């Protein structure tokens, strides 16, 4: 996937999916999708949290040749997203937050210097560019979209 495909096609699909979630019954939105699983609310907040983390933590650190720390403790990171989803926010608040985080990430990517977009860096053992890092999250998005669908 190219960065243009991520910016345009993928995110239009993502935004359409978020809008479809506004029509889901509120009770169902906050109930687990199955035994031992998260609710759609928690899944959407998890997705928003990763966008926020990418925007605030990863992108500012990236430069050619840098080696970044591995990802945060997934369990703790996910629990924080779950707690936020269950903190009393409304269905629309959660969807709005996910949309806003993605729009901020998209705008940052759109306006980023091309050299930074293609700068090589690593996270742990994995070498990548911002383009690869960002477009790689489309699989993460699709996984969670399919979970809820």
Coordinates of C-alpha atoms in Angstrom, one line a residue:
X1 CA 0.0 0.0 0.0
X2 CA 1.3 3.5 -0.9
X3 CA 1.0 6.4 1.5
X4 CA -1.5 8.0 -1.0
X5 CA -3.7 4.8 -0.8
X6 CA -3.5 4.9 3.0
X7 CA -4.4 8.6 3.0
X8 CA -7.3 8.3 0.6
X9 CA -8.8 4.9 0.0
X10 CA -8.0 3.2 3.3
X11 CA -9.0 6.1 5.5
X12 CA -12.2 6.7 3.6
X13 CA -13.1 3.1 4.3
X14 CA -12.1 3.6 8.0
X15 CA -14.2 6.8 8.3
X16 CA -17.2 5.1 6.7
X17 CA -16.9 2.2 9.1
X18 CA -16.7 4.6 12.1
X19 CA -19.9 6.4 10.8
X20 CA -21.6 3.0 10.5
X21 CA -20.8 2.4 14.2
X22 CA -22.9 5.5 15.1
X23 CA -26.0 3.5 14.1
X24 CA -25.1 0.5 16.3
X25 CA -27.3 0.1 19.3
X26 CA -25.6 1.9 22.2
X27 CA -26.0 -1.1 24.5
X28 CA -24.3 -3.4 21.9
X29 CA -21.5 -0.8 21.4
X30 CA -20.5 -1.2 25.0
X31 CA -20.9 -5.0 25.3
X32 CA -18.2 -7.5 24.5
X33 CA -18.3 -8.7 20.9
X34 CA -18.1 -12.3 22.4
X35 CA -17.1 -14.1 25.6
X36 CA -13.8 -12.8 26.8
X37 CA -13.5 -10.1 24.1
X38 CA -13.6 -6.4 24.2
X39 CA -16.6 -4.2 23.3
X40 CA -16.7 -2.2 20.0
X41 CA -16.2 0.9 22.2
X42 CA -12.9 -0.5 23.6
X43 CA -11.7 -1.6 20.2
X44 CA -12.4 1.8 18.7
X45 CA -10.6 3.5 21.6
X46 CA -7.7 1.1 21.2
X47 CA -7.4 2.1 17.6
X48 CA -7.5 5.8 18.5
X49 CA -4.9 5.3 21.2
X50 CA -2.5 3.8 18.6
X51 CA -3.0 6.8 16.3
X52 CA -2.3 9.1 19.2
X53 CA 0.8 7.2 20.2
X54 CA 2.1 7.3 16.7
X55 CA 1.4 11.0 16.4
X56 CA 2.8 12.1 19.8
X57 CA 5.5 9.5 20.5
X58 CA 6.8 7.9 17.4
X59 CA 6.8 10.5 14.6
X60 CA 8.5 13.2 16.6
X61 CA 11.5 10.8 17.3
X62 CA 12.0 9.5 13.8
X63 CA 15.0 10.5 11.9
X64 CA 17.4 8.7 9.5
X65 CA 19.2 5.8 11.2
X66 CA 17.6 6.1 14.6
X67 CA 16.8 3.0 16.6
X68 CA 13.7 3.4 18.8
X69 CA 12.6 1.4 21.8
X70 CA 10.2 -1.5 21.2
X71 CA 6.5 -0.8 21.5
X72 CA 5.0 -0.1 24.9
X73 CA 3.7 -2.8 27.2
X74 CA 0.8 -4.0 25.1
X75 CA -1.2 -5.2 28.0
X76 CA -0.9 -1.9 29.9
X77 CA -1.5 0.1 26.8
X78 CA -4.6 -1.8 25.9
X79 CA -6.0 -1.7 29.5
X80 CA -5.7 2.1 29.4
X81 CA -7.7 2.2 26.2
X82 CA -10.3 -0.1 27.6
X83 CA -10.6 2.0 30.8
X84 CA -11.1 5.2 28.8
X85 CA -13.8 3.5 26.7
X86 CA -15.5 2.5 29.9
X87 CA -15.1 5.9 31.6
X88 CA -18.5 7.3 30.8
X89 CA -17.8 8.6 27.3
X90 CA -20.7 8.4 24.9
X91 CA -20.7 6.3 21.8
X92 CA -20.4 9.4 19.7
X93 CA -17.5 10.8 21.9
X94 CA -15.5 7.6 21.3
X95 CA -16.2 7.6 17.6
X96 CA -15.3 11.3 17.4
X97 CA -12.1 10.8 19.2
X98 CA -11.1 8.0 16.8
X99 CA -11.9 10.1 13.8
X100 CA -10.1 13.1 15.2
X101 CA -6.9 11.2 16.1
X102 CA -6.8 9.7 12.6
X103 CA -7.4 13.1 10.9
X104 CA -4.5 14.6 12.9
X105 CA -2.3 11.7 11.9
X106 CA -3.3 12.1 8.3
X107 CA -2.6 15.8 8.3
X108 CA 0.8 15.2 9.9
X109 CA 1.7 12.7 7.2
X110 CA 0.3 14.9 4.4
X111 CA 2.5 17.8 5.4
X112 CA 5.6 15.9 6.4
X113 CA 8.8 16.5 4.5
X114 CA 9.3 13.7 2.0
X115 CA 12.8 13.0 3.3
X116 CA 11.3 12.3 6.8
X117 CA 8.6 10.1 5.2
X118 CA 11.3 7.9 3.7
X119 CA 13.9 8.0 6.5
X120 CA 15.1 4.6 7.5
X121 CA 14.8 3.8 11.2
X122 CA 14.3 0.7 13.4
X123 CA 12.1 -0.4 16.2
X124 CA 13.8 -3.3 18.0
X125 CA 15.0 -5.6 15.2
X126 CA 12.6 -4.2 12.6
X127 CA 13.8 -1.7 10.0
X128 CA 11.3 0.5 8.3
X129 CA 10.3 4.0 7.1
X130 CA 7.4 6.1 8.2
X131 CA 5.6 5.1 5.1
X132 CA 5.9 1.5 6.0
X133 CA 5.1 2.1 9.6
X134 CA 1.9 4.0 8.8
X135 CA 0.6 1.9 6.0
X136 CA 1.4 -1.2 8.0
X137 CA -1.3 -0.2 10.5
X138 CA -3.9 -0.7 7.8
X139 CA -3.8 -4.4 8.6
X140 CA -4.3 -3.6 12.3
X141 CA -7.3 -1.4 11.3
X142 CA -8.8 -4.1 9.1
X143 CA -8.4 -6.8 11.7
X144 CA -10.4 -4.8 14.2
X145 CA -13.0 -3.6 11.7
X146 CA -13.6 -7.3 10.8
X147 CA -13.8 -8.2 14.5
X148 CA -16.7 -5.8 15.0
X149 CA -18.4 -6.4 11.6

